[in-house]
XYZ file of C-alpha atoms in Angstrom:
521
model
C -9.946 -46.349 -142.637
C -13.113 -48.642 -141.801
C -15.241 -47.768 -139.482
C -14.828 -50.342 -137.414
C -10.935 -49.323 -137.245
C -11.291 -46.443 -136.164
C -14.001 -47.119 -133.588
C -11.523 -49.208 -132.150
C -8.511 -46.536 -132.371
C -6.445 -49.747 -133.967
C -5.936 -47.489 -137.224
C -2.597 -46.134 -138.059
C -1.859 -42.619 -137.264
C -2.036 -40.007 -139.633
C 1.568 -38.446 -141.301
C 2.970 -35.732 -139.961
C 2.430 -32.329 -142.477
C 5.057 -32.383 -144.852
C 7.023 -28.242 -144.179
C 5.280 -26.945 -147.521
C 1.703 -27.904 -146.708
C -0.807 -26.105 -145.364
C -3.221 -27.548 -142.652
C -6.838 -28.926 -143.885
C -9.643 -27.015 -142.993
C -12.458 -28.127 -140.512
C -16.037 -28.291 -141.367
C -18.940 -29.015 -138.925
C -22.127 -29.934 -140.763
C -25.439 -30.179 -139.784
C -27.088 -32.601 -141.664
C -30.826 -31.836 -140.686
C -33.665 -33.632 -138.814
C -33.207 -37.442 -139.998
C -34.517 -37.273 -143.809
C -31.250 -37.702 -146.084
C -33.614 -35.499 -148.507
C -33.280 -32.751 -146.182
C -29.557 -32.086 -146.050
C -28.819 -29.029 -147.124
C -26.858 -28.752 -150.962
C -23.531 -27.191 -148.696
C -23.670 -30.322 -146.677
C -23.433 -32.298 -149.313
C -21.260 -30.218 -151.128
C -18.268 -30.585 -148.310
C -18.886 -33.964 -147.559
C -18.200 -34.870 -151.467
C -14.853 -32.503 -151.020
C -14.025 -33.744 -147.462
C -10.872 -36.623 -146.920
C -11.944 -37.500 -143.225
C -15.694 -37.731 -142.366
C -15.832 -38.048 -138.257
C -19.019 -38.739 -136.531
C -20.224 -39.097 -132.925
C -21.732 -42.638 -131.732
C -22.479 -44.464 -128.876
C -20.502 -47.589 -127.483
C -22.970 -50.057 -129.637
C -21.044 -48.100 -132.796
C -24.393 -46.678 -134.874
C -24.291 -43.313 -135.519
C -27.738 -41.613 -136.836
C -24.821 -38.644 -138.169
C -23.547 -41.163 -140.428
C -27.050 -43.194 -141.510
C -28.573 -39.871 -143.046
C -24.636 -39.129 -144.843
C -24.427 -42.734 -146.138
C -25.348 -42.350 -149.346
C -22.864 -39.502 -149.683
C -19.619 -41.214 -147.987
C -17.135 -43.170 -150.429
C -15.318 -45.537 -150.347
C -12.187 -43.797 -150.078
C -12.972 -41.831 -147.712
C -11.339 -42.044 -144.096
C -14.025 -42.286 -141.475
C -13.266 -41.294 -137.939
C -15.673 -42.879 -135.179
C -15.930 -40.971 -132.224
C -17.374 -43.607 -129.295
C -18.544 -41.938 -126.563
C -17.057 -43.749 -123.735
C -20.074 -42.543 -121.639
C -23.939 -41.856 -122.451
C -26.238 -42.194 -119.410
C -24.792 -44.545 -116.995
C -22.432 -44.485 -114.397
C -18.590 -44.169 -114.826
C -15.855 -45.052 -112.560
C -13.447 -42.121 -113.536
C -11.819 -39.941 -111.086
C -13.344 -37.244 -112.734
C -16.679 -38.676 -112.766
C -18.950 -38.708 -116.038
C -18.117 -34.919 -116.895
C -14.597 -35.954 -116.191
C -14.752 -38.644 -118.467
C -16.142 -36.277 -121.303
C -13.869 -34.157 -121.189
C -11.184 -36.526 -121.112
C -12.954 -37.867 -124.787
C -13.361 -34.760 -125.870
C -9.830 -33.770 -125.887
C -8.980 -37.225 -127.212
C -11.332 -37.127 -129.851
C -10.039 -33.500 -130.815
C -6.446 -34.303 -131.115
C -7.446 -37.389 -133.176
C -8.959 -34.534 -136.082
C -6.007 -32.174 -135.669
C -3.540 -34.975 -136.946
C -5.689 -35.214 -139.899
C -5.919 -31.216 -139.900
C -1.825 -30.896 -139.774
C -1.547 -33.556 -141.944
C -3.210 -31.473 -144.606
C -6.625 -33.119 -144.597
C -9.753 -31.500 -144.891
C -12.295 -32.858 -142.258
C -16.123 -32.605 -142.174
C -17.495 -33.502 -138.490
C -21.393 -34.445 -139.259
C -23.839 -33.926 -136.800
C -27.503 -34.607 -137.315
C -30.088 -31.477 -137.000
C -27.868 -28.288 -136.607
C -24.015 -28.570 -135.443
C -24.809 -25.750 -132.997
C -28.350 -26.464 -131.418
C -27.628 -29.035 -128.778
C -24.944 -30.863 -131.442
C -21.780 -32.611 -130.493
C -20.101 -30.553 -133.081
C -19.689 -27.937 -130.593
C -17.053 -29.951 -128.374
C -14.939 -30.264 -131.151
C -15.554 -26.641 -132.825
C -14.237 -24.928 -128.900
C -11.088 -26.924 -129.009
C -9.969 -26.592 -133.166
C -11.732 -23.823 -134.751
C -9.136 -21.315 -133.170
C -6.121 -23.506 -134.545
C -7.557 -24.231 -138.188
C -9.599 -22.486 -140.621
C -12.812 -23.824 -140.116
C -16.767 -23.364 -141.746
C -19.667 -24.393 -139.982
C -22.493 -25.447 -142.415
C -25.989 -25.071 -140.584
C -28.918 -27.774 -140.672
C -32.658 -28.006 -140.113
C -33.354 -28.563 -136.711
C -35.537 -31.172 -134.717
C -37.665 -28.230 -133.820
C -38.391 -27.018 -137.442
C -38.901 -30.535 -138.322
C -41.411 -31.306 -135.480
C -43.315 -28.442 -135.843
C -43.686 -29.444 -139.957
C -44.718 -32.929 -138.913
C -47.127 -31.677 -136.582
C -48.422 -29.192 -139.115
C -48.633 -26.749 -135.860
C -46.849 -23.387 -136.275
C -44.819 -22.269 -133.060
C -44.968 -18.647 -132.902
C -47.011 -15.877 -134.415
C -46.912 -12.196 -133.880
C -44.594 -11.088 -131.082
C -44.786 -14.524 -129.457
C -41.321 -16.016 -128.014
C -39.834 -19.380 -128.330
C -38.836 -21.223 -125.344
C -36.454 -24.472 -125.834
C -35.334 -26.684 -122.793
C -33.413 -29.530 -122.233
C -35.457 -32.069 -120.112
C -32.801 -32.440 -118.463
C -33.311 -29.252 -116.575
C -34.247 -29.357 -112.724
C -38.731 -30.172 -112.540
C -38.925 -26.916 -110.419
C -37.129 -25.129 -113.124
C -39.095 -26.857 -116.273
C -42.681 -25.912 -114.421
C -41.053 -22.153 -113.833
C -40.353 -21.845 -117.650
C -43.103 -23.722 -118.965
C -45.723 -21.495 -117.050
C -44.117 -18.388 -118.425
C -43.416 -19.473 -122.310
C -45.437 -18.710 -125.108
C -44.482 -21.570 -126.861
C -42.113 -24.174 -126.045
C -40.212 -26.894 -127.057
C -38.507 -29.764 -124.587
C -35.875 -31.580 -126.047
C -33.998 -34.311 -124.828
C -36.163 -36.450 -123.026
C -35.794 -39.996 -122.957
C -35.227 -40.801 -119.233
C -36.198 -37.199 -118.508
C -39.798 -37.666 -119.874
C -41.892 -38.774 -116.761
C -40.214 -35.262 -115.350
C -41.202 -33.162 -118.198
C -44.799 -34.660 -118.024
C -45.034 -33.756 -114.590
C -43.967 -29.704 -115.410
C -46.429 -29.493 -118.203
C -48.989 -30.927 -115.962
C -48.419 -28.922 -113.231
C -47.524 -25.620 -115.384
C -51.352 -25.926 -116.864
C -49.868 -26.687 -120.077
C -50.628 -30.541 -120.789
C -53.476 -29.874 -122.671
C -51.858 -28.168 -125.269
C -48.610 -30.177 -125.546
C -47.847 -32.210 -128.117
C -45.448 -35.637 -128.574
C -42.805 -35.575 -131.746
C -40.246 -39.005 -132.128
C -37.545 -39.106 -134.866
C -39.041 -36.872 -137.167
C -38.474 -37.239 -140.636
C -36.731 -40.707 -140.029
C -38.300 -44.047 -139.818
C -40.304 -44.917 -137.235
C -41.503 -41.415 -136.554
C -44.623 -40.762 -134.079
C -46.737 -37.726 -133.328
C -49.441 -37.483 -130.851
C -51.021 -35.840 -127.966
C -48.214 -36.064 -125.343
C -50.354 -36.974 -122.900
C -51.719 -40.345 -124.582
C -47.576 -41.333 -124.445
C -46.579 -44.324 -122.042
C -43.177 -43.160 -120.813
C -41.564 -46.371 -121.309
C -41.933 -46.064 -124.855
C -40.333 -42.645 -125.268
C -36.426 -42.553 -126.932
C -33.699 -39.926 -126.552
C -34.709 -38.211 -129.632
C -37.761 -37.183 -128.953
C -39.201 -33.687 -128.346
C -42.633 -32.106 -126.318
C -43.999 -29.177 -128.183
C -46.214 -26.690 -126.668
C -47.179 -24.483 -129.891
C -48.069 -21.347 -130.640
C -51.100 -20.493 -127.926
C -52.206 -17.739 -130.678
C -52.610 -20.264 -133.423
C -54.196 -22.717 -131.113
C -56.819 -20.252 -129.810
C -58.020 -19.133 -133.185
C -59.502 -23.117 -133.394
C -60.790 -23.227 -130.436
C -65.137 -22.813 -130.209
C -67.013 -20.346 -128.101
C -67.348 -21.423 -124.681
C -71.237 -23.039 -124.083
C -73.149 -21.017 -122.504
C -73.087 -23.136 -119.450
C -69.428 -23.688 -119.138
C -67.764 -22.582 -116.324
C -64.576 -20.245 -117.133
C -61.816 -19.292 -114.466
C -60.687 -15.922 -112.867
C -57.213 -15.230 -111.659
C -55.954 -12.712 -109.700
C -52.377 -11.932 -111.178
C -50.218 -9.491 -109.577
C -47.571 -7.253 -111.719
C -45.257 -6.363 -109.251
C -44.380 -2.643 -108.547
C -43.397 -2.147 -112.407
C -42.917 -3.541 -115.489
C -41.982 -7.438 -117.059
C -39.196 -7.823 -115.201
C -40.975 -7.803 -111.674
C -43.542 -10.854 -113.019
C -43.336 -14.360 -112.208
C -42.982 -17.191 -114.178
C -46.461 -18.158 -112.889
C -48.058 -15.153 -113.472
C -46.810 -14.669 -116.983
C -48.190 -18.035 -118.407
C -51.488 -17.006 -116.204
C -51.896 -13.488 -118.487
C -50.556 -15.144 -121.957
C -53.162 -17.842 -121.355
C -55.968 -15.321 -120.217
C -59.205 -15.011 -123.302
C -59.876 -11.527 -121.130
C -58.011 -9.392 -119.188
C -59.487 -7.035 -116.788
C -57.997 -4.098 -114.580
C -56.865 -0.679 -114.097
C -55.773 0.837 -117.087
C -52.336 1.716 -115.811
C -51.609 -2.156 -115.193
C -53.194 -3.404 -118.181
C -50.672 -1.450 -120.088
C -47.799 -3.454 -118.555
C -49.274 -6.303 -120.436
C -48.037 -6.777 -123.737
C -51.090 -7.101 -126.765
C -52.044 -10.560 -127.687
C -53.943 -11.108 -131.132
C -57.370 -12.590 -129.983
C -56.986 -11.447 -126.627
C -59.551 -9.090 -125.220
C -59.080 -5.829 -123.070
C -61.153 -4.320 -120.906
C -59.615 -1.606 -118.878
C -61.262 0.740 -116.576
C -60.919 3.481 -113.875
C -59.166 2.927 -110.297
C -61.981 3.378 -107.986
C -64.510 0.868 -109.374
C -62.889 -2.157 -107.874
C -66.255 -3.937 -107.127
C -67.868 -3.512 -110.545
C -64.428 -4.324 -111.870
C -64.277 -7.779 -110.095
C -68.337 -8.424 -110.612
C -67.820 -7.815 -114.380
C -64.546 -10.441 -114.761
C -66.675 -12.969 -112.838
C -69.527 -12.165 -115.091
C -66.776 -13.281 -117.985
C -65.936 -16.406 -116.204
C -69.489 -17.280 -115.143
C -69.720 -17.608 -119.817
C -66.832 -19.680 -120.209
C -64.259 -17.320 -120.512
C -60.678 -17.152 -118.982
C -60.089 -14.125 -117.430
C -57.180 -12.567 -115.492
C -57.603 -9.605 -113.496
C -54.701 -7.706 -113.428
C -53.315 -6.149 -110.316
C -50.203 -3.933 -109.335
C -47.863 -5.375 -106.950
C -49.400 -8.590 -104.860
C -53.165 -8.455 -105.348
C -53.756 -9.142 -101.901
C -51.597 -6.471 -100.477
C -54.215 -2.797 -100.914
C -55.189 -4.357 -104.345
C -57.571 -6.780 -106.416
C -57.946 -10.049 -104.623
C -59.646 -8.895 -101.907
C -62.210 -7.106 -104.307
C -63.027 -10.491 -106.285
C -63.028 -12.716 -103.333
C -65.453 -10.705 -101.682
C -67.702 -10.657 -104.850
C -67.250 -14.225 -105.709
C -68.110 -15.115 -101.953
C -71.787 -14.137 -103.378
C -74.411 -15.581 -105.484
C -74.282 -16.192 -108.506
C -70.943 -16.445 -108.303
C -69.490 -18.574 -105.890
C -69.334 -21.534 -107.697
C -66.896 -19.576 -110.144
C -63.496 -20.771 -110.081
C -60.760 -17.903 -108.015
C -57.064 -18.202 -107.903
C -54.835 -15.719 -107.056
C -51.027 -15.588 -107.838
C -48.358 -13.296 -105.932
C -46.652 -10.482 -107.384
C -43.769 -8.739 -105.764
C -44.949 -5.754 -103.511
C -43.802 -2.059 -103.480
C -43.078 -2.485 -99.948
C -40.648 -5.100 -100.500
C -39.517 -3.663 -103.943
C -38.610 -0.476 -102.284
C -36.801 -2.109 -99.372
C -34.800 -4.205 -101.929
C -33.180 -0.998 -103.513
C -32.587 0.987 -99.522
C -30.913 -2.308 -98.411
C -32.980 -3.916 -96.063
C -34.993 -1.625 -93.775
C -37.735 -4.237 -93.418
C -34.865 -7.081 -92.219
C -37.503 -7.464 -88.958
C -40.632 -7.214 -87.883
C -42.221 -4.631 -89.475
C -46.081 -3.536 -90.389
C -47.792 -2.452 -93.549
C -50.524 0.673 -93.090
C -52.253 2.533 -95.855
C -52.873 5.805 -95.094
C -55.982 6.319 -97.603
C -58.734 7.310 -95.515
C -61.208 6.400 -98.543
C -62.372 3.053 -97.046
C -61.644 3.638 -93.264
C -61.710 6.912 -90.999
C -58.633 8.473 -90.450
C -59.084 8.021 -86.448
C -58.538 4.096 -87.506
C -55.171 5.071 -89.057
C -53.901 7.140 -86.236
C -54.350 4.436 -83.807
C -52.619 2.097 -85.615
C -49.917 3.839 -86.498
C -49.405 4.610 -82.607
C -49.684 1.054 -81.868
C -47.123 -0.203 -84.412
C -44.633 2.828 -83.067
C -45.080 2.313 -80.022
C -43.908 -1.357 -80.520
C -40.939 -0.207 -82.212
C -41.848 -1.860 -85.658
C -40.601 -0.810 -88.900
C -43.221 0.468 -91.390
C -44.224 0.212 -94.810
C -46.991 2.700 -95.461
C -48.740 2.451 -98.706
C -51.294 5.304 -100.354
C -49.582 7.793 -99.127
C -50.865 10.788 -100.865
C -52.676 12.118 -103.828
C -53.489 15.016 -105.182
C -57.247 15.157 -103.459
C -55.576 14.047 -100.254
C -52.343 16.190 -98.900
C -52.452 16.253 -95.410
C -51.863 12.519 -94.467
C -48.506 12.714 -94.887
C -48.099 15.586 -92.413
C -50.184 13.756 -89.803
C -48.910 10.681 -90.253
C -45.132 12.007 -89.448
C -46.311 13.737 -86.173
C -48.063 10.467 -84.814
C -44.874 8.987 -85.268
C -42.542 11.395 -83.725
C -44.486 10.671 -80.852
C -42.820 7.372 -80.244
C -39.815 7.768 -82.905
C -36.795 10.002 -83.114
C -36.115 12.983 -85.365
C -33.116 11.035 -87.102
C -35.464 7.945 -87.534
C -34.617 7.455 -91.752
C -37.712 7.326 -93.717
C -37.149 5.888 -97.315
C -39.546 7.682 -100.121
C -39.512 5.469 -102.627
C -41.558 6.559 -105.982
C -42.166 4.393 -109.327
C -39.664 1.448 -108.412
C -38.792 -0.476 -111.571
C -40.385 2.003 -113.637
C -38.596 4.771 -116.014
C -38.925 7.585 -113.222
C -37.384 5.184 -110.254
C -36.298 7.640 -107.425
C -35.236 6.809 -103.619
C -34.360 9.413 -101.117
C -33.762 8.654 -97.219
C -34.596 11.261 -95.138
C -34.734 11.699 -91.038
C -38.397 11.355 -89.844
C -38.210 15.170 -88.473
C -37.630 16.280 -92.396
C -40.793 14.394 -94.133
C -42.029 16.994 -96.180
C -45.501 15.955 -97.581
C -44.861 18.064 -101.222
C -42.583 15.541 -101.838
C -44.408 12.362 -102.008
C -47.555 11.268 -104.179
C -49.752 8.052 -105.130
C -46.597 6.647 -106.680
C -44.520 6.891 -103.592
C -44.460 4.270 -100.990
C -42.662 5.474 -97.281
C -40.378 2.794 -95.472
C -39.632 4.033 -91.948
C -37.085 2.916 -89.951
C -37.620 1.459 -86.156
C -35.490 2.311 -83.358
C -32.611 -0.118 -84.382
C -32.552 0.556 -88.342
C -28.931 1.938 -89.503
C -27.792 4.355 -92.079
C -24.489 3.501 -93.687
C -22.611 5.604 -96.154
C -20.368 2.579 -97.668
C -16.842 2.864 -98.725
C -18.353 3.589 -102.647
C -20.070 6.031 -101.553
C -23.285 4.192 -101.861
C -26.447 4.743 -98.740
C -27.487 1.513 -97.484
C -30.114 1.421 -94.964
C -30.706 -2.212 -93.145
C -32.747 -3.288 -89.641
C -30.640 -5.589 -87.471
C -32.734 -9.063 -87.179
C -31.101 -9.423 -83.871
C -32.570 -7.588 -80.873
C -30.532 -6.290 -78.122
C -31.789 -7.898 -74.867
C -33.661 -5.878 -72.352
């Protein structure tokens, strides 16, 4: 069969399997990057033994699957086109443009089966690998469960782009991050801030997106611009030198290795202006970081803070530590400045949200001096015990509620009394942070008689210790039965107002919640 016949579905129809034959067997096989020299010696092994060799195209009938197999196909063998009916544009099927894939798809799958019954053995070729992104895969979900079937693996466009840019994409415990462009912006920033190293495939159309989420992830400067490697016509560059209306469908961005990349990079000049960043970890461990603040601390030459929270950082090779005790905030934020104020890159790492009891505060109000104000300060969120804590109770905090520490280190304890009548008194929920230590005991007790001034004995108070961590606890208690033993630094105390419920659900889970509606007076 020609390839033109059977891009036009003209050809005759396969036999029907004779009772004493046994179906053909089903091959998908990746054929590699582009290079014909860098098939793989299985892939050429079953499309020598194959009798049908099918392909994928487009509606203009090339097929890059069959221009790297070409100098393997025979004459005699049957070739089955499948034409896409669809690539990019619009469609006027009922079932719109997924509708009309599937509806190919299914077509194109029967199609191989009446070569499969008939005996044949069939080899669909896909360039790179028939699983990464290939259009193998639609054809594997609907026939390998009916025929016997071998999937022969190829080198991918990632592999090859990383050769041709002679760039290595991850070292040491690094991860790998691959995205279709054709991902949302907001979700291509989110995942480009956090990745180690990435790679963006598909783009095409999608590239004037992708260049605005490595631009606004902070990772432009690093990315890198691969087209048809291994095949003719291949380019490499920096990506950000590439005019969008020159970029193809198969093309890839690669944001290497950032360990590799830093162990070329020079010394900072004396002179040179660094950055610090105020990253907060959230209440515990990976899990609880953002996106935003993970590419912050993988991107970080120093990282500064509290040794606790610099151990919820995982060791980069070239990266520097410099941990240090919890009560020298202000020499803490004065040294990472000092770092900046050289060149360097530093992230100060904070539990929580740094400006909630925590870091920012301490570096803004040092950098707000000379000779460091003209030191660059950012400072990203980080989820907060208080709401941590709530998340697990239910949602005790659902209204207006008020956050107190109750560490009398940096403000009298008269100061904390009166604000904790004033936020009882107007029947807010609290979150109080700092609860207790084991220098400071009595808080606690204090702290529960203020508010049994203005609350009642049944009011359910949350103690909520090392949320997200290993030793995660969270009892509910009524305000009347706060015993101070029971809570330390790692405990943060939610307290209900007037309206906050305590529901024993039908599983037998507690849920405690706030109404967000008010009765009215």
């Amino acid at each position: 069969m020609s390839e033109q016949q059977a891009s036009s579905g003209a050809a005759d129809q396969p036999a029907a399997p004779s009772p004493e034959r046994s179906t053909g067997r089903l091959y998908g096989v990746g054929l590699g990057p582009g290079d014909p020299s860098l098939m793989t010696v299985r892939a050429v092994e079953i499309i020598a033994g194959a009798d049908v060799v099918a392909y994928h195209s487009a509606r203009h009938g090339r097929s890059i699957a069959r221009s790297i197999a070409a100098g393997h196909i025979r004459p005699d063998h049957i070739e089955e086109a499948l034409v896409y009916p669809v690539t990019t544009e619009s469609t006027d099927h009922p079932g719109g443009y997924r509708g009309a894939l599937d509806e190919f798809y299914e077509a194109a799958a029967a199609r191989l089966a009446a070569h499969l019954d008939a005996g044949r053995t069939v080899a669909v070729i896909s360039e790179g690998d028939p699983f990464f992104y290939g259009s193998y895969q639609h054809m594997h979900k609907r026939l390998a469960h009916r025929y016997p079937t071998e999937v022969v693996p190829g080198v991918t466009s990632v592999s090859a782009a990383a050769a041709r840019l002679g760039t290595p994409l991850t070292e040491a415990d690094e991860v790998l991050t691959v995205l279709p462009g054709t991902l949302p912006e907001e979700e291509l920033t989110a995942r480009l801030s956090a990745a180690d190293s990435a790679v963006v495939m598909k783009l095409g159309r999608t590239f004037p997106s992708v260049r605005r989420a490595l631009e606004r992830s902070g990772r432009m400067a690093e990315a890198r611009y691969v087209e048809r490697a291994t095949m003719a016509g291949e380019r490499t560059g920096a990506l950000a030198d590439v005019d969008a209306d020159t970029v193809p469908y198969f093309s890839v961005a690669v944001v290497p290795s950032r360990i590799a990349s830093a162990a070329g990079e020079p010394e900072p000049a004396a002179d040179e202006h660094g950055e610090v960043v105020v990253v907060g970890t959230g209440p515990a461990g990976p899990r609880w970081l953002t996106p935003e603040s993970r590419g912050a601390l993988a991107a970080a030459d120093d990282l500064v803070g509290y040794t606790t929270y610099l151990d919820r950082v995982p060791v980069r090779p070239g990266q520097r530590r410099h941990p240090s005790d919890n009560k020298v905030e202000s020499e803490r934020a004065e040294f990472a400045l000092e770092l900046a104020r050289r060149g360097r890159r530093v992230a100060v790492v904070s539990g929580g949200d740094p400006g909630i009891f925590a870091m920012a505060t301490a570096v803004l109000e040092v950098a707000s001096e000379e000779p460091y104000r003209a030191v660059p300060v950012r400072v990203l969120p980080g989820v907060t015990a208080a709401n941590a804590a709530a998340a697990r109770a239910g949602a005790p905090l659902g209204h207006d509620y008020a956050v107190i520490s109750l560490s009398d280190r940096l403000k009298p304890w008269e100061v904390i009394a009166e604000r904790l009548r004033a936020a009882a008194s107007a029947d807010l929920a609290l979150a109080l942070y700092n609860p207790g230590s084991r220098s400071r005991t009595w808080q606690v007790g204090k702290a529960r008689d203020v508010l049994l001034e203005h609350r009642a004995p049944d009011t359910p108070v949350m103690l909520a210790r090392d949320i997200g961590g290993p030793e995660e606890s969270l009892r509910t208690v009524p305000l009347i039965d706060l015993d101070p033993a029971q809570v330390d630094m790692r405990t943060i105390l939610l307290v209900g107002s007037s309206l906050t419920r305590r529901v024993r659900r039908d599983d037998g889970t507690e849920t405690v919640w706030t109404p967000r509606r008010y009765p009215e007076r």
